[in-house]
Short mmCIF file of C-alpha atoms in Angstrom, two decimals:
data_model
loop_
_atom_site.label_atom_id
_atom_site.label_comp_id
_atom_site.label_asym_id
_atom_site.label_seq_id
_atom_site.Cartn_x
_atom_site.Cartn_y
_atom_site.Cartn_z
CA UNK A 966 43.70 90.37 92.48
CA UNK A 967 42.49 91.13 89.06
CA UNK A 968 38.86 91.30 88.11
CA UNK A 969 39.51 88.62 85.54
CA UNK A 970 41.19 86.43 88.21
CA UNK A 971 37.85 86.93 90.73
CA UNK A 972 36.04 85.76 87.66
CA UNK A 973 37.88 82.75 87.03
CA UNK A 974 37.84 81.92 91.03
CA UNK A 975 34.37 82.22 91.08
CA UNK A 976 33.31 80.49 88.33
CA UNK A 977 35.65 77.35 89.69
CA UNK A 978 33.21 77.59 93.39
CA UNK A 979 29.82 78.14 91.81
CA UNK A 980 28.04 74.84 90.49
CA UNK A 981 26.76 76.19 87.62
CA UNK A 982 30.00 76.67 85.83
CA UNK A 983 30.39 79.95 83.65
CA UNK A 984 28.48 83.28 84.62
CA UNK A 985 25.58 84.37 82.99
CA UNK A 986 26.00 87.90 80.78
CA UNK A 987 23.82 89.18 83.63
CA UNK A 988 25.98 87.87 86.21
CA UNK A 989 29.33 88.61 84.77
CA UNK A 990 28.00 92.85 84.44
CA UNK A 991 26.63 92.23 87.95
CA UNK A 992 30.09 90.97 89.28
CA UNK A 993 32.37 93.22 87.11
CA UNK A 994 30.81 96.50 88.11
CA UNK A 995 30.21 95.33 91.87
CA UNK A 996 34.19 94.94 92.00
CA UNK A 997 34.55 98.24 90.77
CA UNK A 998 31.83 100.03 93.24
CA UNK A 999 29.16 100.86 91.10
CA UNK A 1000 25.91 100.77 92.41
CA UNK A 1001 23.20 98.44 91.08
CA UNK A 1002 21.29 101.41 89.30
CA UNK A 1003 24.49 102.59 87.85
CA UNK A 1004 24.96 98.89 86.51
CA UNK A 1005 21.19 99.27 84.66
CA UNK A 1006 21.65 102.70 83.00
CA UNK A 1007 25.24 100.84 81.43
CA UNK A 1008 24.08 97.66 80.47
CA UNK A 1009 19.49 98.69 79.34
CA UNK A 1010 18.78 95.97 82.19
CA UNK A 1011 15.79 96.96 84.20
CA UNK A 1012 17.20 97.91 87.71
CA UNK A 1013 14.97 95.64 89.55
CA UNK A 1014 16.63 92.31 87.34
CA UNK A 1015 20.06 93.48 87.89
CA UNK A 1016 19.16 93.51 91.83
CA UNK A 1017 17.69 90.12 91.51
CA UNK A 1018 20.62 88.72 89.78
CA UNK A 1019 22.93 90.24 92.21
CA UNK A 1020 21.29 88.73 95.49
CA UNK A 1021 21.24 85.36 93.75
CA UNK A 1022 24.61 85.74 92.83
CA UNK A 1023 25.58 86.64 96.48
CA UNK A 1024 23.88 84.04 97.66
CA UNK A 1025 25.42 81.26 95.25
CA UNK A 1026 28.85 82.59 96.38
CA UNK A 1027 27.84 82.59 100.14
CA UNK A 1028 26.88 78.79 99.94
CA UNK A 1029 30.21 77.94 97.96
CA UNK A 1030 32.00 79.31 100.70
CA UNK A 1031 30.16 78.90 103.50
CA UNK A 1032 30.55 82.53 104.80
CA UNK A 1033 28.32 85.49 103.93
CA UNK A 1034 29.05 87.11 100.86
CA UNK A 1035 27.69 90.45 99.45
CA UNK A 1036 29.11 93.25 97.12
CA UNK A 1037 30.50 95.26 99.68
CA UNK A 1038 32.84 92.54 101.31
CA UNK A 1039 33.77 90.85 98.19
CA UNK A 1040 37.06 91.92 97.67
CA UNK A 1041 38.26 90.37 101.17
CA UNK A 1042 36.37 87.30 100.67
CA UNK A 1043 37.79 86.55 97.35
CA UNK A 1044 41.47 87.71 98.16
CA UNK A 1045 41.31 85.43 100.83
CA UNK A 1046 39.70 82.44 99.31
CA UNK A 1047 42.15 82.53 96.77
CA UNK A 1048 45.18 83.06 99.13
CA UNK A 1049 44.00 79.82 101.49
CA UNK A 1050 44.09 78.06 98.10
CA UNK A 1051 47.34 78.66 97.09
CA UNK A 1052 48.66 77.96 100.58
CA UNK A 1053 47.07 74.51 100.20
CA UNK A 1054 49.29 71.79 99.38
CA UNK A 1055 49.26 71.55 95.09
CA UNK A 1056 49.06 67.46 95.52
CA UNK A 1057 45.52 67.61 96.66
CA UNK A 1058 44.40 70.55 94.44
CA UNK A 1059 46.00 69.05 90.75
CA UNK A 1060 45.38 65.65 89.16
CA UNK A 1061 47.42 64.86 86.34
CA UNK A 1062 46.72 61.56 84.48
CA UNK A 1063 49.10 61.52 80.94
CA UNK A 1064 47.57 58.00 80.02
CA UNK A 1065 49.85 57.67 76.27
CA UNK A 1066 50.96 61.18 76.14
CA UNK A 1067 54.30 61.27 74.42
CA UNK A 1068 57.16 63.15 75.48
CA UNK A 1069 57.51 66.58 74.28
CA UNK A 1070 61.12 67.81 75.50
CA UNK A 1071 61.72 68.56 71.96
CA UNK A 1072 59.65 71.18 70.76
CA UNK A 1073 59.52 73.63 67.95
CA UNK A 1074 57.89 76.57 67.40
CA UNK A 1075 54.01 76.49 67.29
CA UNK A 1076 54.09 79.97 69.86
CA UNK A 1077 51.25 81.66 67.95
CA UNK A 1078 49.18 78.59 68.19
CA UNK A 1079 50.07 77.91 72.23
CA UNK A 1080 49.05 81.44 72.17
CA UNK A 1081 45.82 81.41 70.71
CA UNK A 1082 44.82 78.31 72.95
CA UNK A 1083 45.86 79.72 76.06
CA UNK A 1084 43.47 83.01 75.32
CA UNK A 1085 40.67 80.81 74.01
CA UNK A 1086 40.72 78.38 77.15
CA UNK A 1087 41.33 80.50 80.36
CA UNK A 1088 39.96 84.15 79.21
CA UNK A 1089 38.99 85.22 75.77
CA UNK A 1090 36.61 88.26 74.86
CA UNK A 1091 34.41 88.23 72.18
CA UNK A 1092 31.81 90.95 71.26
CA UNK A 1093 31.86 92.87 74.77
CA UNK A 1094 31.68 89.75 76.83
CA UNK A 1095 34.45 87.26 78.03
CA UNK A 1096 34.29 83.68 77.10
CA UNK A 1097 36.16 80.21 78.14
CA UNK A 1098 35.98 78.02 75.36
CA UNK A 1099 34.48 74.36 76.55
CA UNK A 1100 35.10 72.58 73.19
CA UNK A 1101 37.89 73.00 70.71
CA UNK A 1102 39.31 70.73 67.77
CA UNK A 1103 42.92 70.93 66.59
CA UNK A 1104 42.86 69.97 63.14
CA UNK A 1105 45.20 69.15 60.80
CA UNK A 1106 46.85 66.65 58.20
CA UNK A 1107 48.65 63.58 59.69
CA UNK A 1108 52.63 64.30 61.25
CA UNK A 1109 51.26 68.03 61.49
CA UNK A 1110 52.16 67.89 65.36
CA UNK A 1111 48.78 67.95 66.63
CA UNK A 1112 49.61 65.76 69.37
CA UNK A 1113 52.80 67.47 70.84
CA UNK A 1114 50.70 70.54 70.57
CA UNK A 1115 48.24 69.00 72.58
CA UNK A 1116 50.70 67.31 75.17
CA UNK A 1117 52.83 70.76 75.42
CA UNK A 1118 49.41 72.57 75.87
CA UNK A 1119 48.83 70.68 78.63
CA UNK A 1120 51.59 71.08 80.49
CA UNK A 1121 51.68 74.48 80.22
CA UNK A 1122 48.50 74.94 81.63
CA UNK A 1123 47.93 71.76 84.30
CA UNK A 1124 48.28 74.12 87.38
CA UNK A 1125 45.59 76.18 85.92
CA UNK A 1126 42.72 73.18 86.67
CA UNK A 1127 42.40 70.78 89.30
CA UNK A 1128 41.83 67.43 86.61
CA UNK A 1129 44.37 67.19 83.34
CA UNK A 1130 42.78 63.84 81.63
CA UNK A 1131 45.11 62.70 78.26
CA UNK A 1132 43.69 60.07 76.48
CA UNK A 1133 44.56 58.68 73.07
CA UNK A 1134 42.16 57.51 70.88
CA UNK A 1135 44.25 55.55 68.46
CA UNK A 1136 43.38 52.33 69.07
CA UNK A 1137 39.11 53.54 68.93
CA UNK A 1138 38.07 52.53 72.84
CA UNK A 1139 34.29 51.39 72.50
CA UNK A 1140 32.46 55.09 74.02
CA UNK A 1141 31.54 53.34 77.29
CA UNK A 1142 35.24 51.95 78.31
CA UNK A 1143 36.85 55.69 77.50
CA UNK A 1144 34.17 57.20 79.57
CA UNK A 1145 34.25 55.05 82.22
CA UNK A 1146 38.31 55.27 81.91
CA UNK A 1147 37.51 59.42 82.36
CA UNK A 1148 35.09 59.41 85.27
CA UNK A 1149 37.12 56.86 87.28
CA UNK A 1150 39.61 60.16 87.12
CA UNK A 1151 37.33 62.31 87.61
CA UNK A 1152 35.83 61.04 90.72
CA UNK A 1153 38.95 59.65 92.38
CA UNK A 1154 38.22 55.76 91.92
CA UNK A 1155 34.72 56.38 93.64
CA UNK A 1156 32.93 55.67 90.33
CA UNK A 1157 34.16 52.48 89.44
CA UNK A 1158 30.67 51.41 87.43
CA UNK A 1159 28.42 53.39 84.86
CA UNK A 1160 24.98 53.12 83.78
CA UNK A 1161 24.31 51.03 80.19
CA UNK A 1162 22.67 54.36 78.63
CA UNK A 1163 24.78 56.31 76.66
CA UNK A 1164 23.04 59.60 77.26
CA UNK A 1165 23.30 58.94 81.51
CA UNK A 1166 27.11 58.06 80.92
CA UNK A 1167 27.22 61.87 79.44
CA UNK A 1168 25.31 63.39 81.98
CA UNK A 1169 27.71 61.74 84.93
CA UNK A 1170 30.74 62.96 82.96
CA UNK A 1171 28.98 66.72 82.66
CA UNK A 1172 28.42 66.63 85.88
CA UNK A 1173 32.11 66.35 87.12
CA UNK A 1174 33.06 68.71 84.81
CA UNK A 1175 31.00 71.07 86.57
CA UNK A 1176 32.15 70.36 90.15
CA UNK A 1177 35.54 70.55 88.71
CA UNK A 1178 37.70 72.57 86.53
CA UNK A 1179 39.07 69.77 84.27
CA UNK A 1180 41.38 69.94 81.34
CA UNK A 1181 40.59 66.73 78.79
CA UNK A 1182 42.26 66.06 75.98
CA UNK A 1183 41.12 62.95 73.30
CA UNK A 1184 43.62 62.45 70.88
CA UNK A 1185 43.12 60.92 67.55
CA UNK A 1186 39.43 61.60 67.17
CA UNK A 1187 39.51 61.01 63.62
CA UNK A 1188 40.04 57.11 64.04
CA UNK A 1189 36.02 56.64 65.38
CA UNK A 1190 34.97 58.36 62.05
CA UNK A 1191 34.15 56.21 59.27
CA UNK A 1192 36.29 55.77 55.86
CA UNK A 1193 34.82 56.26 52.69
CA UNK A 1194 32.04 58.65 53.41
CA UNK A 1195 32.20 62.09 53.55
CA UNK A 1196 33.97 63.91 56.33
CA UNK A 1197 32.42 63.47 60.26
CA UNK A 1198 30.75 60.59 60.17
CA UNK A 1199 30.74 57.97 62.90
CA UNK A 1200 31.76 54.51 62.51
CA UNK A 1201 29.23 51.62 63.38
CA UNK A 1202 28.90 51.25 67.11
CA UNK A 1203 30.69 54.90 67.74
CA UNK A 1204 27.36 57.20 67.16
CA UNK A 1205 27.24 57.98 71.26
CA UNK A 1206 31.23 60.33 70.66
CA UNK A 1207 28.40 62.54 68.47
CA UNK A 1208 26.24 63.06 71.31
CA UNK A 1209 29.24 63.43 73.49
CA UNK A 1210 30.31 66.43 71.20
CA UNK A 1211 27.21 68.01 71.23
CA UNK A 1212 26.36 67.98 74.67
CA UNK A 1213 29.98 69.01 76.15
CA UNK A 1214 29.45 72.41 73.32
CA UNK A 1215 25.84 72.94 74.16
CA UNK A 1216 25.72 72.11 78.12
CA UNK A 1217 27.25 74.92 80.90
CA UNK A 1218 30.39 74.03 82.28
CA UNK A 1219 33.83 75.06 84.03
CA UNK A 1220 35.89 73.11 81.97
CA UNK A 1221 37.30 72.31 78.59
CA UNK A 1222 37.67 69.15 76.11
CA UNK A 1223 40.53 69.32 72.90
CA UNK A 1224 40.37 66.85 70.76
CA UNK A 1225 42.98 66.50 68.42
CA UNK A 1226 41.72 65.24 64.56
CA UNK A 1227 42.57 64.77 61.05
CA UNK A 1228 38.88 65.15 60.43
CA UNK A 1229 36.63 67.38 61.65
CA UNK A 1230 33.05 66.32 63.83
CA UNK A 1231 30.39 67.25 62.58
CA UNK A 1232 28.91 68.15 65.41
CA UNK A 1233 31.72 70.34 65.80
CA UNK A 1234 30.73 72.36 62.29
CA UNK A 1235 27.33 72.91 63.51
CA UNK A 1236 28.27 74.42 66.91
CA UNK A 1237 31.76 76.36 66.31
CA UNK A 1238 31.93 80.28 65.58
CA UNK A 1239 34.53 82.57 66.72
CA UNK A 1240 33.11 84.28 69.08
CA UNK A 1241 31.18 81.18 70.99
CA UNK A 1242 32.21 78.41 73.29
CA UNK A 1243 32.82 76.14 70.65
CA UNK A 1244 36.12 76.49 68.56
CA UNK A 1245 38.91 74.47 65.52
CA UNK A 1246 42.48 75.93 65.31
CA UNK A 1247 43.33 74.45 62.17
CA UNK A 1248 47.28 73.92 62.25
CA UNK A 1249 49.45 74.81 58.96
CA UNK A 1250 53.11 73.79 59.04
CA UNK A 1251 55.88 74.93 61.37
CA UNK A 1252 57.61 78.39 60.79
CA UNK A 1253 60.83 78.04 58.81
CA UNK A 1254 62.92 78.72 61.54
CA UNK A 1255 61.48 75.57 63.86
CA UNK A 1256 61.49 73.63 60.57
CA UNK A 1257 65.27 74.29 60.25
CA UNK A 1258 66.09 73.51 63.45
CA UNK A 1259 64.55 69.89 62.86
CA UNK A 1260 67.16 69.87 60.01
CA UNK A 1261 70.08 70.47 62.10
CA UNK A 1262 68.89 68.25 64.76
CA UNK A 1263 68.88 65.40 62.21
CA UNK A 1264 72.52 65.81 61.29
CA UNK A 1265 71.67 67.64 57.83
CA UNK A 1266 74.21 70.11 55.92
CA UNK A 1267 72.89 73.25 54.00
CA UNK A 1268 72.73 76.98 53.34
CA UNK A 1269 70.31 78.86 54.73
CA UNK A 1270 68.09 79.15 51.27
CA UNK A 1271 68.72 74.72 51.22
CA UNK A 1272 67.13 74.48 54.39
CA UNK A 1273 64.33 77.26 53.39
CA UNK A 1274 63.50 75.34 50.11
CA UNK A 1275 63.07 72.01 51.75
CA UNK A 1276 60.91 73.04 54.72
CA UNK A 1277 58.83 74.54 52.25
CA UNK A 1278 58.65 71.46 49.84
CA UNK A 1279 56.77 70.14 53.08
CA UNK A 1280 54.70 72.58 54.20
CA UNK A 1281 56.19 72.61 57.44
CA UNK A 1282 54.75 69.40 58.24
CA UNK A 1283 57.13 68.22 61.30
CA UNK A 1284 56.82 64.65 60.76
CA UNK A 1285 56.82 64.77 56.46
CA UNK A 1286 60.55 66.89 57.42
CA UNK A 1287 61.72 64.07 59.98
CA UNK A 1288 61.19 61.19 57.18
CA UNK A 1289 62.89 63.14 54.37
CA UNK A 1290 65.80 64.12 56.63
CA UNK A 1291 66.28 60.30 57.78
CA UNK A 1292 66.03 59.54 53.77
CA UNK A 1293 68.46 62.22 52.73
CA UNK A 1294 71.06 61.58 54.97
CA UNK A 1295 70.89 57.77 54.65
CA UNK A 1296 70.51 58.30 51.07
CA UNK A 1297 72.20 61.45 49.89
CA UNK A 1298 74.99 61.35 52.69
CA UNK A 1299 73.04 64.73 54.51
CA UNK A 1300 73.48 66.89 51.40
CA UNK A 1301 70.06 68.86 51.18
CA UNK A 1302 71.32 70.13 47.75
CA UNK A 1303 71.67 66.34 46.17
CA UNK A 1304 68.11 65.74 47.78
CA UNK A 1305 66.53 69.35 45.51
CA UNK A 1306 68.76 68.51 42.27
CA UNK A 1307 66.82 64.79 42.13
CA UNK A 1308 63.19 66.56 42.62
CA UNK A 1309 61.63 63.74 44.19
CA UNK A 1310 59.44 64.29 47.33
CA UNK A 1311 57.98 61.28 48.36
CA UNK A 1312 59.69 58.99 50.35
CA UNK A 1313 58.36 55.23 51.71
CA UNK A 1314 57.32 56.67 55.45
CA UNK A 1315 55.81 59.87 53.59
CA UNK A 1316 53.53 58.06 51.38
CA UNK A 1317 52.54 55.64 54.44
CA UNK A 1318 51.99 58.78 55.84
CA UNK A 1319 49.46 60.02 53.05
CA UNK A 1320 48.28 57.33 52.07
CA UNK A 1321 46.63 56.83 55.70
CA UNK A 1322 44.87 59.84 54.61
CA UNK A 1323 43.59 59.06 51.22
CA UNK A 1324 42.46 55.63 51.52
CA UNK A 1325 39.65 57.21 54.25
CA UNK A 1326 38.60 59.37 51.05
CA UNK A 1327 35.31 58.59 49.36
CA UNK A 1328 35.02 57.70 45.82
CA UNK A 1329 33.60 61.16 44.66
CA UNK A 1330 36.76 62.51 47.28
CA UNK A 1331 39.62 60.78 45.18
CA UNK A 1332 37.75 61.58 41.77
CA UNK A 1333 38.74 65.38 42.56
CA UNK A 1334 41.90 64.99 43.90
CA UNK A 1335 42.86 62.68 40.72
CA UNK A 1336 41.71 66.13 38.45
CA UNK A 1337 43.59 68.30 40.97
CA UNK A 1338 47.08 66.24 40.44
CA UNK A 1339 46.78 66.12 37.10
CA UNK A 1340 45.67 70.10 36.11
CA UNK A 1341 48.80 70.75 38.69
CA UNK A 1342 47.42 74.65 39.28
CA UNK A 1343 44.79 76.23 40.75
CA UNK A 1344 41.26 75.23 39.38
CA UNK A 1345 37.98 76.74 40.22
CA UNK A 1346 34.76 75.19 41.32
CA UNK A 1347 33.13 75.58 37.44
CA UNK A 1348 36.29 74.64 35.62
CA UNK A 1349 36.56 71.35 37.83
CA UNK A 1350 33.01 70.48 37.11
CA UNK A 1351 33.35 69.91 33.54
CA UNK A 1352 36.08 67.22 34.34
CA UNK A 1353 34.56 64.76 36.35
CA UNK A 1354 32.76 61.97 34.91
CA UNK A 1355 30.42 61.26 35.88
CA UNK A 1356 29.17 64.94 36.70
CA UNK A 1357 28.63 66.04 40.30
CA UNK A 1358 26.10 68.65 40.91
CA UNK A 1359 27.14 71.51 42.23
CA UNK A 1360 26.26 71.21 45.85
CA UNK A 1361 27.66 67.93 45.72
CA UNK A 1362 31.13 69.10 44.55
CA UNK A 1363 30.96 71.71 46.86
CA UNK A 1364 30.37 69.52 49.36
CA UNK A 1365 33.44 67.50 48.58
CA UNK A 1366 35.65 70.47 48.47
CA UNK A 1367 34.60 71.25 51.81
CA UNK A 1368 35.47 67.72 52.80
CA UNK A 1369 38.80 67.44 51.10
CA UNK A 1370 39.66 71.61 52.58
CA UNK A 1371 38.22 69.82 56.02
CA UNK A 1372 40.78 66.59 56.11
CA UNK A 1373 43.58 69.52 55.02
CA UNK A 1374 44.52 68.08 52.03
CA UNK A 1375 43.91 70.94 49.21
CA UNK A 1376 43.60 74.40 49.81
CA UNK A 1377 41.97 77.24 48.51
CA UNK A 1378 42.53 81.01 47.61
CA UNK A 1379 40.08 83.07 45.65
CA UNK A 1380 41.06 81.52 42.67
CA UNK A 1381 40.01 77.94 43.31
CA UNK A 1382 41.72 75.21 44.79
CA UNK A 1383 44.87 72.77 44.62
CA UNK A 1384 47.23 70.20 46.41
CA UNK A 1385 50.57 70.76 47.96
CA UNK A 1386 53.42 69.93 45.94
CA UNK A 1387 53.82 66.54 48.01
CA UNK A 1388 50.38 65.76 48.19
CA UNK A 1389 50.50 66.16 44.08
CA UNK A 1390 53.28 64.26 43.66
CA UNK A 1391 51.57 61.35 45.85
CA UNK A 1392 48.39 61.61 43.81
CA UNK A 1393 49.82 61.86 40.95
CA UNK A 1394 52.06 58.48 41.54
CA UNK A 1395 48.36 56.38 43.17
CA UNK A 1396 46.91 57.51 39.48
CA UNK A 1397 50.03 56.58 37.43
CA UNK A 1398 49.82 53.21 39.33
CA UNK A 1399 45.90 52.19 38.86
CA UNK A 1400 46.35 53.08 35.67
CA UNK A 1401 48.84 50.91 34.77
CA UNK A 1402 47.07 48.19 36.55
CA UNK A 1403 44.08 48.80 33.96
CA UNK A 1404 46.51 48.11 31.80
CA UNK A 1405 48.30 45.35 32.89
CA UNK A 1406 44.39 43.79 33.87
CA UNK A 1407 43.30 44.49 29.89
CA UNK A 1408 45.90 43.63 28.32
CA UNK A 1409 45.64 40.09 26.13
CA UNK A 1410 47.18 36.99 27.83
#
């Protein structure tokens, strides 16, 4: 048994959740056999602290177990705590409720990112001391994949934590019906009813997430934010999700909520960093290779640079490549090099697909990405300024750059910013189209 893997036991039997930094140098050099004085001169603790956190620590374990525990027999205790649990039958140890969770036998790519995750939610260390992340957002731009990523996730790691809760969001479940739905779960149908106050509903859910180590996933958290106002914001009657956020990122526990989002919280701004608890993994587009092999899969015909080119034109967007594919072999017989010689991108389901996006945009929102489309390069901050009319000040434009960079529709380098092709093309066709519906509207009778 590793030293990590005595952590992660012990931080599923103690109440509390997650170790203290005190607790976790107490532990780590008590499995290796230092003595509490050597454990001071190492960490600049006073030696009588690091003794005191130690006995508490013992006795914390020696409750959870029911046996004495101290840092001389911890080694057995552990080894054989964690040997009676895996001899226990897995039925009554894992709970698995997929709710909507679609069906992820087909999956591409996206090994970086199921990476990253797995390292951020079971063990990750950061500045000297090792974290489990209790909040993270996948983010991304609709038919990125954030939900197979989420499901695949998931079942990758459901032996790893006694509760896996998937919920969808989709459909924007009033906050007391979704938690309700959760602690039901949680507590095995022995919560059936929940207090009217929002903030006691929280503090019941936090509370099993303590006891437990729990896996929950809420998909399609951008759907309770509100269209037309700048990125985060809650939609009437959905304010209590914002206290949710911030209470799951700021509160101890053993467990950890993904949310999968167009938009990011912004509770979730204030409380991310990369070395704390709180965490996005914003999701570009699928590796060339995985984008390919959604090609082939589709019954498309092309060379190698064909294929390269038009996962590319996408951005590796998994869903944008599935609705050209259908479109270019229904409409160009499979021939990916018909499909480049006509130098159209935007297809019906595509710009359903986008347009999902930009009618959530706020006025000052479309205003830029209108000036974006239209300068088709790169612009900077100062050079975009002196095209809107009416002006925005600074911070404001600034502002809405964040947004737009937020929702993942433009993109920046240290030049500026600017759309994807497809996303210019789109843009470009909404402001062809209002603008000859001035016209049309003007125009004598």
């Amino acid at each position: 048994m590793t030293v990590e893997e005595a952590i992660a036991l012990v931080e599923q039997l103690l109440e509390q959740g997650r170790l203290t930094r005190a607790q976790e140098i107490v532990f780590r050099q008590s499995w290796a056999g230092q003595t509490y004085l050597d454990m001071a001169v190492d960490s600049d603790y006073d030696p009588g602290h690091i003794k005191d956190v130690g006995s508490q620590l013992w006795r914390s374990l020696s409750k959870a177990l029911d046996e004495k525990v101290t840092k001389y027999n911890l080694h057995g205790v552990l080894k054989r705590t964690a040997q009676q649990q895996n001899g226990t039958n897995a039925s009554a140890i894992f709970h698995t409720d997929w709710g909507e969770a679609i069906d992820v036998s087909y999956f591409y790519g996206r090994n970086i990112d199921l990476e990253i995750l797995n390292q951020w939610i079971m063990r990750d260390a950061c500045g000297g001391r090792s974290h489990r992340c209790r909040l993270i957002t996948l983010l991304g731009m609709g038919g990125m994949g954030k939900t197979a990523l989420s499901v695949k996730l998931a079942e990758q790691l459901q032996t790893k934590f006694q509760y896996v809760i998937w919920r969808s969001l989709r459909h924007a479940p009033f906050f007391k019906d979704k938690l309700t739905d959760c602690i039901k779960v949680l507590s095995r149908q022995q919560v059936l009813t929940l207090s009217t106050d929002p903030h006691e509903q929280i503090t019941c859910l936090i509370e099993y997430l303590r006891k437990s180590r729990c896996l929950v996933i809420l998909d399609n958290f951008d759907t309770l934010l509100q269209q037309g106002k700048r990125t985060g914001c809650y939609r009437q009657g959905y304010e209590s999700y914002g206290e949710l956020l911030w209470r799951l990122g700021e509160t101890g526990h053993q467990s950890c909520i993904l949310l999968t989002s167009r938009e990011k919280p912004a509770e979730i701004a204030a409380l991310e960093g990369d070395g704390l608890p709180v965490r996005t993994l914003t999701l570009s587009g699928l590796e060339v290779t995985a984008g390919q092999t959604i090609l082939v899969l589709k019954g498309l015909s092309g060379n190698e640079e064909e294929t390269r080119q038009l996962v590319e034109c996408y951005r590796g967007n998994p869903l944008a490549l599935k609705i050209a594919a259908t479109s270019i072999r229904d409409l160009y017989q499979g021939k990916i090099a018909r499909f480049i010689a006509e130098g159209t991108t935007v297809f019906n389901g595509i710009g359903n697909l986008l347009e999902q996006q930009f009618q959530r945009l706020s006025t000052s929102e479309q205003q830029v990405m209108y000036w974006l489309a239209i300068k088709q390069e790169t612009v900077s901050p100062a050079e975009l300024q002196t095209y809107l009319a009416p002006a925005l000040p600074k911070p404001k434009l600034i502002e809405v750059l964040e947004s737009l960079c937020c929702r993942s529709l433009i993109e920046s380098n240290s030049a500026g910013f600017t759309q994807q092709r497809v996303v210019m093309e789109y843009v470009t066709d909404c402001l062809i189209e209002q603008i000859c519906q001035e016209i049309v509207t003007e125009s004598p009778r």
